[in-house]
Amino acid sequence: MAADRHQAGLKILEKLTTDAYQIQEQVLEDILNRNAGTEYLRGFLNGQCDKQHFKKNVPIVTYDDIEPYIHRIANGESSDILLAEPVTGFYRSTGTSGGQPKLIPSTAEKDKGALFQTLMGSVMNKHFGDLDKAGKSMQLLFTKPEIETPSGLLATTATTSIFKDSGFRNIVSMRYTSPIETIFCSDINQSMYCQLLVGLIQRDEVVSVGSIFASAMVRAIKFIEDHWEELCYNIKTGHLSSRISDSGCKNALSLIMKPNPDLADSIENICGCKSWEGIIRKLWPKAKYIGAVATGVMSQYTAALDFYSGGLPLVSSAYVCSEAMCGINLEPLSKPADVSYTFLSNMAYFEFLPVKKDCLTMFLDQVQFNSVARQESKEMMSSIEAIEPVDLVNVEPGQCYELVVTTSAGLYRYKVGDILMATGFYNNAPQFQFVERQNVILSIDAEKTSEVDLLRAVTKAKALLDPLGFLLTGYTSYADTSSTPGHYILFWELKMKESNDMKEPDPKIMVECCSSMEESLNYTYRMYRKENIIAPLELRVVKQGTFDALMDYYVSQGASMSQYKGPSCIKSKQAIKILDSRVMGKFFSVETQF
Ligand code: AMP
């Protein structure tokens, strides 16, 4: 039965990738036929709904452009101002607009999500065999309470809506170690504690471990480090700690827990070891892989997970956003840095806006940096924006693109905000590596540092600490412009590989880390430093647990634990306060030679 389902899944995959062009044309035709009469599209299409008209007249937009329509629907106007099919709710994406989560309309359509899951399952089955038959998955999954908009429509995260669906509820107890009540517990610490406890109790049945994004998996290991004695005590006695007050969790765990001193002893022996290298494989010896997205900004967690994994493959299986399900990884065993996602032609109408990043960098590197060059670079930027988008099947390997989607849920030529690089094709469907979010995260004067620039700089600098036994477990940044000239501040949380006791890092090396980061940042940054338009970069080392406190803060402010990605840059005063109150040492770059 399952084998047939997986075979059928692989066949569908062949069709979706082979007939990518025809399917994309059909997807667009269907969307336009259904929605050309909406207030939004009418204004651009004038009743005509062919592709040429669409491409010529419908503008490429960002969330801010369509926000007024979304707010009107959220405030009670009929959703047919934007799309013909009724809006049944909103997804709250992690992207923000003016500090608020973006609201993405959702409809009753479930087929695409179910098909996407089936296809991912078929690919995993091809590489790892029928793991559903072999045991359960310890997936750490979290939800967010729904928020009611004035129209009465509910807004929730895309992951919460999947877990609420009866399709998921029907299979959860067969496939996953976590009871549904622990996934829906609104206190993330109680939820994490209970999910790990049941994962440990069922450790011999666990055939895979994971979370949606790698950040939650790293947090889970740190959580076990802090609580393993208590977890073992619960396993030994069969009694749940009184810290768990959530009635759903208590009821669910009472059905699973019974005294098991032998199991508690084995886990105690593993966790009591000085080094936690390979702890995941030791705790879950039958696990075949760790499933957690570790590409893009999540790549900062790969070193920590490689250390803890004991050689288990780290699988990034899909590229999905609240706006659209986009692509799956057909080679789950490839290393995170080599992962490409194959786009599925039936999920949305995809367009790709070429990004001439390299061209711009070369340009800035070649010219003498002065105000004329600055002006020219601005003009060049605007000419880049005038470049036409290309269709899914026409992308060129090696080229970077900004993703633009048109969906059946009311997004028309909408920029998701992600930059992807085409790497090749599977049949006629292109494959992409995730490059970065199209957002400048740090900026002083005209200097703009992107998430990926910062990640590159941090990766290079932290290599200086590797031989000394330090692991970087979290970082973030902010542009401090309270004094002139302003400067960038990086917060790093470190941990010793071989022990839980934290050694003071050598100040000389930390200063070298600062200089290394400065050397890796972009041309404009280096020029501004030379001219003292930007002051020396500062590195603040924070106490262990700081990034957990930061995650707690963001979750308390409405972020979803499942979709939490750890901000590469912080603007909230409260969040900066949390970091600043835990600083152990401050270091500045001094002798950077540009
Ligand atoms: P959300 O809107 O909260 O659903 O988050 C979607 C965003 O998460 C995407 O636009 C990407 O920036 C990021 N994302 C999703 N999947 C991946 C992936 N496989 N690799 C890197 N980033 C991803």
Coordinates of C-alpha atoms and ligand atoms in Angstrom, one line a residue:
M1 CA 0.0 0.0 0.0
A2 CA 2.6 2.5 1.1
A3 CA 5.0 1.3 -1.6
D4 CA 2.3 1.9 -4.2
R5 CA 1.7 5.4 -2.8
H6 CA 5.4 6.2 -3.0
Q7 CA 5.7 4.8 -6.5
A8 CA 2.7 6.9 -7.6
G9 CA 4.4 10.0 -5.9
L10 CA 7.6 9.5 -7.9
K11 CA 5.5 9.2 -11.1
I12 CA 3.7 12.5 -10.4
L13 CA 7.1 14.1 -9.7
E14 CA 8.3 13.0 -13.1
K15 CA 5.3 14.5 -14.8
L16 CA 5.4 17.8 -12.9
T17 CA 9.1 18.2 -13.8
T18 CA 8.9 16.9 -17.4
D19 CA 5.8 19.0 -18.4
A20 CA 6.9 22.0 -16.3
Y21 CA 6.3 24.5 -19.2
Q22 CA 2.8 23.3 -20.0
I23 CA 1.7 23.0 -16.4
Q24 CA 2.9 26.5 -15.6
E25 CA 0.9 27.9 -18.6
Q26 CA -2.1 26.0 -17.3
V27 CA -1.6 27.3 -13.7
L28 CA -1.5 30.9 -14.9
E29 CA -4.5 30.5 -17.3
D30 CA -6.6 29.0 -14.4
I31 CA -5.6 31.8 -12.0
L32 CA -6.4 34.5 -14.6
N33 CA -9.6 33.0 -15.8
R34 CA -10.9 32.8 -12.2
N35 CA -9.6 36.1 -10.9
A36 CA -9.4 38.6 -13.8
G37 CA -12.7 40.2 -12.7
T38 CA -11.5 41.0 -9.2
E39 CA -11.2 44.7 -8.2
Y40 CA -7.4 44.3 -8.0
L41 CA -6.8 42.6 -11.4
R42 CA -9.5 44.5 -13.3
G43 CA -7.5 47.7 -12.7
F44 CA -4.6 46.2 -14.7
L45 CA -6.2 43.8 -17.1
N46 CA -9.3 45.5 -18.3
G47 CA -11.1 42.2 -18.8
Q48 CA -8.4 40.6 -20.8
C49 CA -6.8 37.6 -19.3
D50 CA -4.1 36.3 -21.6
K51 CA -0.5 35.8 -20.5
Q52 CA 0.9 38.7 -22.6
H53 CA -1.5 41.1 -21.1
F54 CA -0.7 39.9 -17.7
K55 CA 3.0 40.2 -18.1
K56 CA 2.7 43.6 -19.7
N57 CA 0.2 45.2 -17.4
V58 CA 0.2 43.6 -13.9
P59 CA 3.0 45.2 -11.8
I60 CA 5.5 43.3 -9.8
V61 CA 4.7 44.1 -6.2
T62 CA 5.8 43.7 -2.6
Y63 CA 3.6 43.1 0.4
D64 CA 3.3 46.8 1.1
D65 CA 1.6 47.3 -2.2
I66 CA -1.1 44.7 -1.5
E67 CA -1.4 45.3 2.2
P68 CA -4.4 47.7 1.8
Y69 CA -6.4 45.0 0.1
I70 CA -5.5 42.4 2.7
H71 CA -6.4 44.8 5.5
R72 CA -9.8 45.5 3.8
I73 CA -10.5 41.8 3.8
A74 CA -9.2 41.3 7.4
N75 CA -11.6 44.2 8.3
G76 CA -14.6 42.6 6.9
E77 CA -14.8 43.5 3.1
S78 CA -15.6 40.7 0.7
S79 CA -12.5 38.8 -0.3
D80 CA -13.5 39.0 -4.0
I81 CA -11.8 42.4 -4.2
L82 CA -8.6 40.3 -4.5
L83 CA -9.5 36.7 -5.4
A84 CA -12.6 34.9 -6.6
E85 CA -12.3 32.0 -4.2
P86 CA -13.4 32.8 -0.6
V87 CA -10.6 33.6 1.8
T88 CA -10.9 31.2 4.8
G89 CA -8.2 32.7 6.9
F90 CA -4.7 34.2 6.9
Y91 CA -1.2 32.8 7.3
R92 CA 1.0 34.9 9.6
S93 CA 4.4 34.8 7.9
T94 CA 7.7 35.4 9.7
G95 CA 8.3 38.3 7.3
T96 CA 7.2 41.6 8.8
S97 CA 5.7 44.7 7.5
G98 CA 6.2 47.8 9.7
G99 CA 7.0 45.3 12.6
Q100 CA 3.8 43.3 12.2
P101 CA 3.7 39.8 10.7
K102 CA 2.5 39.8 7.1
L103 CA -0.9 38.3 6.6
I104 CA -1.1 36.0 3.6
P105 CA -4.6 35.0 2.4
S106 CA -5.5 31.3 2.5
T107 CA -8.3 29.4 0.9
A108 CA -10.0 26.1 1.6
E109 CA -7.8 24.4 -1.0
K110 CA -5.9 21.5 0.6
D111 CA -4.9 19.4 -2.4
K112 CA -1.6 21.2 -3.1
G113 CA -0.4 20.8 0.5
A114 CA -1.3 17.2 0.6
L115 CA 0.4 16.5 -2.7
F116 CA 3.5 18.4 -1.6
Q117 CA 3.7 16.2 1.6
T118 CA 3.2 13.0 -0.5
L119 CA 6.0 13.9 -2.9
M120 CA 8.4 14.7 -0.1
G121 CA 7.5 11.4 1.5
S122 CA 8.2 9.5 -1.8
V123 CA 11.6 11.1 -2.1
M124 CA 12.5 10.3 1.5
N125 CA 11.2 6.7 1.0
K126 CA 13.4 6.3 -2.0
H127 CA 16.5 7.2 0.0
F128 CA 15.8 5.8 3.5
G129 CA 13.3 3.0 2.8
D130 CA 9.9 2.8 4.5
L131 CA 10.7 4.5 7.8
D132 CA 7.0 4.7 8.8
K133 CA 7.0 1.0 9.0
A134 CA 10.3 0.9 10.9
G135 CA 9.3 3.2 13.7
K136 CA 8.4 6.8 14.6
S137 CA 9.8 10.3 14.0
M138 CA 10.8 12.5 17.0
Q139 CA 9.8 15.8 15.3
L140 CA 9.8 18.8 17.6
L141 CA 6.8 20.7 16.5
F142 CA 5.2 23.9 17.9
T143 CA 2.1 25.9 17.3
K144 CA 0.9 29.4 17.8
P145 CA -2.6 30.4 19.0
E146 CA -4.8 31.8 16.3
I147 CA -5.6 35.5 16.2
E148 CA -9.0 36.7 15.2
T149 CA -9.1 39.6 12.7
P150 CA -12.0 42.1 12.8
S151 CA -13.8 40.2 10.0
G152 CA -13.8 37.1 12.2
L153 CA -11.3 35.3 9.9
L154 CA -8.5 33.7 11.9
A155 CA -4.8 34.3 11.3
T156 CA -2.3 31.6 12.2
T157 CA 1.0 30.3 11.1
A158 CA 1.2 28.0 8.1
T159 CA 2.6 25.2 10.3
T160 CA -0.1 25.5 12.9
S161 CA -2.7 25.2 10.2
I162 CA -1.1 22.0 9.0
F163 CA -1.0 20.5 12.5
K164 CA -4.7 21.5 13.0
D165 CA -5.8 19.7 10.0
S166 CA -7.5 16.3 10.5
G167 CA -5.1 14.7 8.0
F168 CA -2.2 15.4 10.4
R169 CA -4.2 14.6 13.6
N170 CA -5.1 11.2 12.1
I171 CA -1.5 10.1 11.6
V172 CA 0.3 11.9 14.5
S173 CA 0.1 9.1 17.0
M174 CA 1.3 6.5 14.4
R175 CA 4.1 8.5 12.9
Y176 CA 5.4 10.8 15.6
T177 CA 6.5 10.4 19.2
S178 CA 4.9 13.7 20.3
P179 CA 1.2 13.5 21.3
I180 CA -0.9 16.2 19.7
E181 CA -1.5 17.9 23.1
T182 CA 2.2 18.6 23.5
I183 CA 2.4 20.1 20.0
F184 CA -0.6 22.4 20.9
C185 CA 0.7 23.4 24.3
S186 CA 1.0 27.2 24.2
D187 CA 4.0 27.3 26.7
I188 CA 7.0 26.4 24.5
N189 CA 9.1 25.4 27.4
Q190 CA 6.5 22.9 28.7
S191 CA 5.9 21.7 25.1
M192 CA 9.7 21.2 24.5
Y193 CA 10.1 19.4 27.8
C194 CA 7.3 17.0 27.2
Q195 CA 8.2 16.4 23.5
L196 CA 11.8 15.6 24.5
L197 CA 10.6 13.4 27.4
V198 CA 8.4 11.2 25.2
G199 CA 11.1 11.2 22.5
L200 CA 13.5 9.8 25.1
I201 CA 11.0 7.3 26.5
Q202 CA 10.4 6.0 22.9
R203 CA 14.1 6.3 22.0
D204 CA 14.3 2.7 20.7
E205 CA 11.5 3.3 18.2
V206 CA 12.8 6.6 16.9
V207 CA 14.0 6.3 13.3
S208 CA 14.4 10.0 12.6
V209 CA 14.7 13.2 14.6
G210 CA 14.1 16.8 13.6
S211 CA 12.3 20.1 13.6
I212 CA 11.1 22.3 10.8
F213 CA 14.2 24.6 11.0
A214 CA 17.6 23.7 12.4
S215 CA 17.4 26.4 15.1
A216 CA 14.8 24.5 17.0
M217 CA 16.8 21.3 16.9
V218 CA 19.9 23.1 18.3
R219 CA 17.7 24.6 21.0
A220 CA 16.4 21.1 21.8
I221 CA 19.9 19.7 22.4
K222 CA 20.7 22.7 24.7
F223 CA 17.5 22.1 26.5
I224 CA 18.4 18.4 27.2
E225 CA 21.8 19.6 28.4
D226 CA 20.1 21.8 31.0
H227 CA 17.4 19.4 32.0
W228 CA 18.6 15.8 31.4
E229 CA 18.8 15.0 35.1
E230 CA 15.2 16.0 35.7
L231 CA 14.1 14.2 32.5
C232 CA 15.8 11.0 33.7
Y233 CA 14.3 11.3 37.1
N234 CA 10.8 11.5 35.5
I235 CA 11.6 8.4 33.4
K236 CA 13.0 6.5 36.4
T237 CA 9.9 7.2 38.6
G238 CA 7.2 7.4 36.0
H239 CA 6.1 10.8 37.5
L240 CA 6.0 14.0 35.5
S241 CA 7.7 17.0 37.1
S242 CA 5.4 19.5 38.8
R243 CA 6.8 22.2 36.4
I244 CA 4.4 20.8 33.8
S245 CA 1.1 22.4 34.6
D246 CA -0.6 22.2 31.2
S247 CA -3.5 19.8 31.5
G248 CA -3.3 18.5 27.9
C249 CA 0.4 17.6 28.3
K250 CA -0.3 16.0 31.8
N251 CA -3.1 13.9 30.4
A252 CA -1.2 12.8 27.3
L253 CA 2.0 11.9 29.3
S254 CA 0.1 10.0 31.9
L255 CA -0.9 7.5 29.2
I256 CA 2.8 7.0 28.2
M257 CA 4.8 7.2 31.4
K258 CA 5.6 4.3 33.7
P259 CA 8.7 3.8 35.9
N260 CA 11.6 2.7 33.8
P261 CA 14.9 2.8 35.9
D262 CA 16.9 0.9 33.2
L263 CA 16.1 3.4 30.5
A264 CA 16.8 6.3 32.9
D265 CA 20.2 4.8 33.7
S266 CA 21.1 4.4 30.1
I267 CA 20.2 8.0 29.3
E268 CA 22.0 9.2 32.4
N269 CA 25.2 7.4 31.3
I270 CA 25.0 9.0 27.9
C271 CA 24.2 12.5 29.1
G272 CA 26.8 12.3 32.0
C273 CA 29.7 12.1 29.5
K274 CA 31.9 15.2 29.4
S275 CA 31.7 15.6 25.7
W276 CA 28.4 15.8 23.9
E277 CA 29.9 15.1 20.5
G278 CA 27.6 12.7 18.7
I279 CA 24.9 12.9 21.4
I280 CA 22.0 12.7 19.0
R281 CA 23.1 9.3 17.6
K282 CA 23.8 8.1 21.1
L283 CA 20.4 9.0 22.4
W284 CA 18.5 7.8 19.4
P285 CA 20.6 5.0 18.0
K286 CA 18.2 3.9 15.3
A287 CA 17.7 7.3 13.8
K288 CA 18.7 7.4 10.2
Y289 CA 18.8 11.2 9.7
I290 CA 18.1 14.6 11.2
G291 CA 15.3 16.4 9.3
A292 CA 15.6 20.2 9.6
V293 CA 16.1 22.9 7.1
A294 CA 19.7 24.0 7.4
T295 CA 20.1 26.1 4.3
G296 CA 20.0 29.9 4.0
V297 CA 20.2 31.7 7.3
M298 CA 19.9 28.3 9.0
S299 CA 23.3 27.3 7.8
Q300 CA 24.7 29.0 10.9
Y301 CA 23.5 25.9 12.9
T302 CA 25.1 23.2 10.7
A303 CA 28.4 23.2 12.6
A304 CA 26.6 22.7 16.0
L305 CA 24.4 20.0 14.5
D306 CA 27.4 18.3 12.8
F307 CA 29.0 18.2 16.2
Y308 CA 26.0 16.7 18.0
S309 CA 24.8 14.4 15.2
G310 CA 27.5 11.7 15.3
G311 CA 27.6 11.6 11.5
L312 CA 23.8 11.4 10.9
P313 CA 22.9 13.2 7.7
L314 CA 21.2 16.6 8.1
V315 CA 18.3 16.7 5.6
S316 CA 16.8 20.0 4.3
S317 CA 13.8 18.6 2.5
A318 CA 11.9 21.5 1.2
Y319 CA 11.7 25.2 0.4
V320 CA 8.4 26.5 1.5
C321 CA 7.0 29.8 2.4
S322 CA 3.6 31.1 3.7
E323 CA 3.0 32.5 0.2
A324 CA 3.6 29.2 -1.7
M325 CA 5.1 25.7 -1.5
C326 CA 7.9 25.9 -4.0
G327 CA 10.4 23.1 -4.2
I328 CA 11.7 19.9 -2.8
N329 CA 15.2 18.5 -2.4
L330 CA 15.5 15.4 -4.5
E331 CA 18.9 14.5 -3.0
P332 CA 18.2 14.4 0.7
L333 CA 21.7 13.1 1.5
S334 CA 23.5 16.1 0.0
K335 CA 25.3 18.4 2.5
P336 CA 23.4 21.6 3.4
A337 CA 25.8 23.7 1.4
D338 CA 25.1 21.7 -1.8
V339 CA 21.3 21.4 -1.4
S340 CA 19.2 22.5 -4.4
Y341 CA 15.4 22.6 -4.4
T342 CA 13.5 21.4 -7.5
F343 CA 10.6 23.6 -8.2
L344 CA 7.2 21.9 -8.6
S345 CA 5.4 23.4 -11.6
N346 CA 1.8 23.0 -10.2
M347 CA 2.2 24.9 -6.9
A348 CA 2.1 28.5 -8.2
Y349 CA 3.0 30.5 -11.3
F350 CA 6.7 31.3 -10.7
E351 CA 8.7 34.1 -12.3
F352 CA 12.3 35.0 -11.6
L353 CA 13.7 38.5 -11.6
P354 CA 17.4 38.4 -12.5
V355 CA 19.6 39.9 -9.8
K356 CA 22.9 41.3 -11.0
K357 CA 24.6 41.2 -7.7
D358 CA 28.0 40.2 -9.0
C359 CA 27.9 42.8 -11.6
L360 CA 27.3 45.5 -9.0
T361 CA 30.1 44.2 -6.6
M362 CA 32.5 44.2 -9.5
F363 CA 31.5 47.6 -10.5
L364 CA 32.0 49.0 -7.0
D365 CA 35.3 47.1 -6.7
Q366 CA 36.7 48.6 -9.9
V367 CA 35.8 52.3 -9.4
Q368 CA 37.5 54.7 -7.1
F369 CA 34.9 55.0 -4.3
N370 CA 33.6 58.5 -4.3
S371 CA 30.3 60.3 -4.5
V372 CA 30.1 60.0 -8.3
A373 CA 30.5 56.2 -7.9
R374 CA 27.9 56.2 -5.2
Q375 CA 25.5 58.0 -7.5
E376 CA 26.3 55.7 -10.4
S377 CA 25.7 52.6 -8.2
K378 CA 22.3 53.9 -7.3
E379 CA 21.5 54.5 -11.0
M380 CA 22.7 51.0 -11.7
M381 CA 20.4 49.6 -9.0
S382 CA 17.4 51.2 -10.6
S383 CA 18.3 49.9 -14.0
I384 CA 18.5 46.4 -12.4
E385 CA 15.0 46.9 -11.2
A386 CA 13.9 47.5 -14.8
I387 CA 15.1 44.0 -15.8
E388 CA 12.3 41.7 -17.0
P389 CA 11.5 38.5 -15.1
V390 CA 11.9 35.1 -16.8
D391 CA 9.6 32.1 -16.6
L392 CA 10.4 29.0 -14.6
V393 CA 11.7 26.9 -17.5
N394 CA 13.9 29.7 -18.8
V395 CA 16.2 30.4 -15.9
E396 CA 19.9 30.0 -16.5
P397 CA 22.1 28.0 -14.2
G398 CA 24.6 30.2 -12.3
Q399 CA 22.3 33.2 -12.3
C400 CA 20.7 34.6 -9.2
Y401 CA 17.0 35.6 -9.2
E402 CA 14.5 37.1 -6.9
L403 CA 11.4 34.9 -6.6
V404 CA 8.1 36.3 -7.8
V405 CA 4.9 34.2 -7.3
T406 CA 1.3 34.4 -8.6
T407 CA -1.0 32.1 -6.6
S408 CA -4.6 31.0 -6.6
A409 CA -4.8 32.7 -3.1
G410 CA -4.6 36.3 -4.4
L411 CA -1.0 37.1 -4.9
Y412 CA -0.2 38.4 -8.3
R413 CA 3.5 38.9 -9.3
Y414 CA 4.4 39.1 -5.7
K415 CA 8.0 39.3 -4.6
V416 CA 8.6 36.8 -1.8
G417 CA 11.8 38.5 -0.8
D418 CA 14.1 35.5 -1.3
I419 CA 17.1 35.4 -3.7
L420 CA 17.8 32.0 -5.3
M421 CA 20.5 30.8 -7.5
A422 CA 19.6 28.4 -10.4
T423 CA 21.9 25.4 -10.3
G424 CA 20.5 23.1 -13.0
F425 CA 17.5 21.2 -14.1
Y426 CA 15.7 18.0 -13.2
N427 CA 13.9 17.0 -16.4
N428 CA 12.5 20.5 -17.4
A429 CA 12.1 21.9 -13.9
P430 CA 14.8 24.1 -12.6
Q431 CA 16.7 23.6 -9.3
F432 CA 17.7 26.4 -7.0
Q433 CA 20.0 27.0 -4.1
F434 CA 18.7 29.3 -1.5
V435 CA 21.0 32.4 -1.4
E436 CA 19.5 34.9 1.0
R437 CA 16.6 36.9 2.0
Q438 CA 16.5 40.1 -0.1
N439 CA 16.9 42.2 2.9
V440 CA 19.6 44.6 3.9
I441 CA 20.0 44.0 7.6
L442 CA 22.6 46.4 8.7
S443 CA 23.0 49.9 7.3
I444 CA 25.0 53.0 8.2
D445 CA 25.0 55.9 5.8
A446 CA 24.9 54.3 2.3
E447 CA 26.6 51.1 3.5
K448 CA 24.3 48.1 3.2
T449 CA 25.2 44.7 4.6
S450 CA 22.9 41.7 3.8
E451 CA 22.2 38.6 5.8
V452 CA 24.5 36.6 3.6
D453 CA 27.4 39.1 3.8
L454 CA 27.2 38.9 7.6
L455 CA 26.9 35.1 7.6
R456 CA 30.0 34.9 5.4
A457 CA 32.0 37.2 7.7
V458 CA 30.9 35.4 10.9
T459 CA 31.7 32.0 9.4
K460 CA 35.2 33.1 8.5
A461 CA 35.9 34.7 11.9
K462 CA 34.5 31.9 14.0
A463 CA 37.0 29.5 12.3
L464 CA 39.7 31.2 14.4
L465 CA 38.0 29.8 17.5
D466 CA 37.5 26.2 16.2
P467 CA 41.0 25.0 17.1
L468 CA 40.6 26.4 20.7
G469 CA 37.5 24.2 21.3
F470 CA 34.8 26.8 21.0
L471 CA 31.6 26.4 19.2
L472 CA 29.5 29.4 18.1
T473 CA 25.9 28.5 19.0
G474 CA 24.2 31.8 18.1
Y475 CA 24.8 35.2 16.7
T476 CA 23.0 38.4 15.9
S477 CA 23.8 42.0 15.2
Y478 CA 22.6 45.6 15.2
A479 CA 23.7 48.9 13.8
D480 CA 24.4 51.2 16.7
T481 CA 24.1 54.8 15.5
S482 CA 23.6 56.3 19.0
S483 CA 27.1 57.8 18.7
T484 CA 28.9 59.2 15.6
P485 CA 30.3 57.6 13.7
G486 CA 28.0 54.6 14.1
H487 CA 29.2 51.0 14.3
Y488 CA 28.0 47.5 13.9
I489 CA 27.7 45.3 17.1
L490 CA 27.8 41.6 16.9
F491 CA 26.5 39.3 19.7
W492 CA 28.0 35.9 19.9
E493 CA 27.1 33.0 22.2
L494 CA 29.9 30.5 22.6
K495 CA 30.2 27.1 24.1
M496 CA 33.1 24.7 24.8
K497 CA 32.9 21.6 22.6
E498 CA 34.2 19.3 25.3
S499 CA 32.5 20.6 28.4
N500 CA 29.6 22.6 29.8
D501 CA 31.9 25.0 31.7
M502 CA 32.6 28.1 29.8
K503 CA 36.2 29.3 29.5
E504 CA 36.9 33.0 29.0
P505 CA 37.9 33.4 25.4
D506 CA 41.4 34.9 24.8
P507 CA 40.8 38.7 24.2
K508 CA 43.6 38.7 21.6
I509 CA 41.7 36.1 19.5
M510 CA 38.4 37.9 19.9
V511 CA 40.0 41.1 18.6
E512 CA 41.3 39.1 15.7
C513 CA 37.7 37.8 15.1
C514 CA 36.5 41.4 14.9
S515 CA 39.2 42.3 12.4
S516 CA 38.5 39.1 10.4
M517 CA 34.8 40.1 10.1
E518 CA 35.6 43.6 9.0
E519 CA 37.9 42.2 6.3
S520 CA 35.2 39.9 5.0
L521 CA 32.5 42.6 4.8
N522 CA 31.7 44.3 1.5
Y523 CA 33.7 46.9 -0.4
T524 CA 31.6 49.8 0.8
Y525 CA 32.0 48.8 4.4
R526 CA 35.7 48.6 4.1
M527 CA 35.9 52.0 2.4
Y528 CA 33.7 53.6 5.0
R529 CA 35.9 52.2 7.7
K530 CA 39.0 53.6 6.0
E531 CA 37.3 57.0 5.9
N532 CA 36.0 56.5 9.5
I533 CA 32.4 56.9 8.3
I534 CA 31.8 53.7 10.3
A535 CA 33.6 53.1 13.6
P536 CA 35.3 49.8 14.6
L537 CA 33.2 46.7 14.7
E538 CA 32.3 45.5 18.2
L539 CA 31.9 41.9 19.3
R540 CA 30.0 41.2 22.5
V541 CA 30.2 37.7 23.9
V542 CA 27.1 36.8 25.8
K543 CA 26.5 34.1 28.5
Q544 CA 25.2 30.7 27.6
G545 CA 21.4 30.6 27.3
T546 CA 21.1 34.2 26.0
F547 CA 19.9 33.1 22.6
D548 CA 17.3 30.9 24.2
A549 CA 16.1 33.9 26.2
L550 CA 16.0 35.9 23.0
M551 CA 13.9 33.1 21.3
D552 CA 11.6 33.1 24.3
Y553 CA 11.2 36.9 24.0
Y554 CA 10.3 36.7 20.3
V555 CA 7.9 33.8 20.9
S556 CA 6.2 35.8 23.7
Q557 CA 5.9 38.7 21.1
G558 CA 4.0 36.4 18.6
A559 CA 6.8 34.6 16.7
S560 CA 6.2 30.9 16.0
M561 CA 8.6 28.5 17.6
S562 CA 8.3 26.2 14.6
Q563 CA 9.0 28.9 12.0
Y564 CA 11.5 30.8 14.2
K565 CA 14.6 31.5 12.3
G566 CA 16.7 33.5 14.7
P567 CA 17.1 37.1 13.6
S568 CA 20.5 37.9 12.0
C569 CA 19.8 41.5 13.1
I570 CA 17.9 43.1 15.9
K571 CA 16.0 46.3 16.0
S572 CA 13.8 45.9 19.1
K573 CA 15.1 47.8 22.1
Q574 CA 13.7 45.1 24.4
A575 CA 15.6 42.4 22.6
I576 CA 18.8 44.4 22.7
K577 CA 18.3 44.8 26.4
I578 CA 18.0 41.1 26.8
L579 CA 21.3 40.6 25.0
D580 CA 23.1 43.5 26.8
S581 CA 22.1 42.3 30.2
R582 CA 24.0 39.0 29.5
V583 CA 27.3 40.4 28.1
M584 CA 30.5 38.7 29.4
G585 CA 33.0 40.6 27.3
K586 CA 33.3 43.3 24.7
F587 CA 35.9 43.4 22.0
F588 CA 36.7 45.9 19.2
S589 CA 38.6 45.6 15.9
V590 CA 41.8 47.6 16.1
E591 CA 44.3 47.0 13.4
T592 CA 42.2 46.1 10.4
Q593 CA 44.2 46.9 7.3
F594 CA 42.1 47.6 4.2
Ligands
AMP1 P1 7.4 32.0 6.5 O1 6.9 33.1 5.7 O2 7.3 32.2 8.0 O3 6.7 30.8 6.1 O4 8.9 31.8 6.1 C1 9.2 31.6 4.8 C2 10.7 32.0 4.6 O5 11.5 31.0 5.3 C3 11.1 31.9 3.1 O6 10.7 33.0 2.4 C4 12.6 31.8 3.3 O7 13.2 33.0 3.5 C5 12.7 30.9 4.5 N1 12.9 29.5 4.1 C6 11.9 28.6 3.9 N2 12.4 27.4 3.5 C7 13.7 27.6 3.4 C8 14.8 26.7 3.1 N3 14.6 25.5 2.7 N4 16.1 27.2 3.1 C9 16.3 28.5 3.5 N5 15.3 29.3 3.9 C10 14.0 28.9 3.8

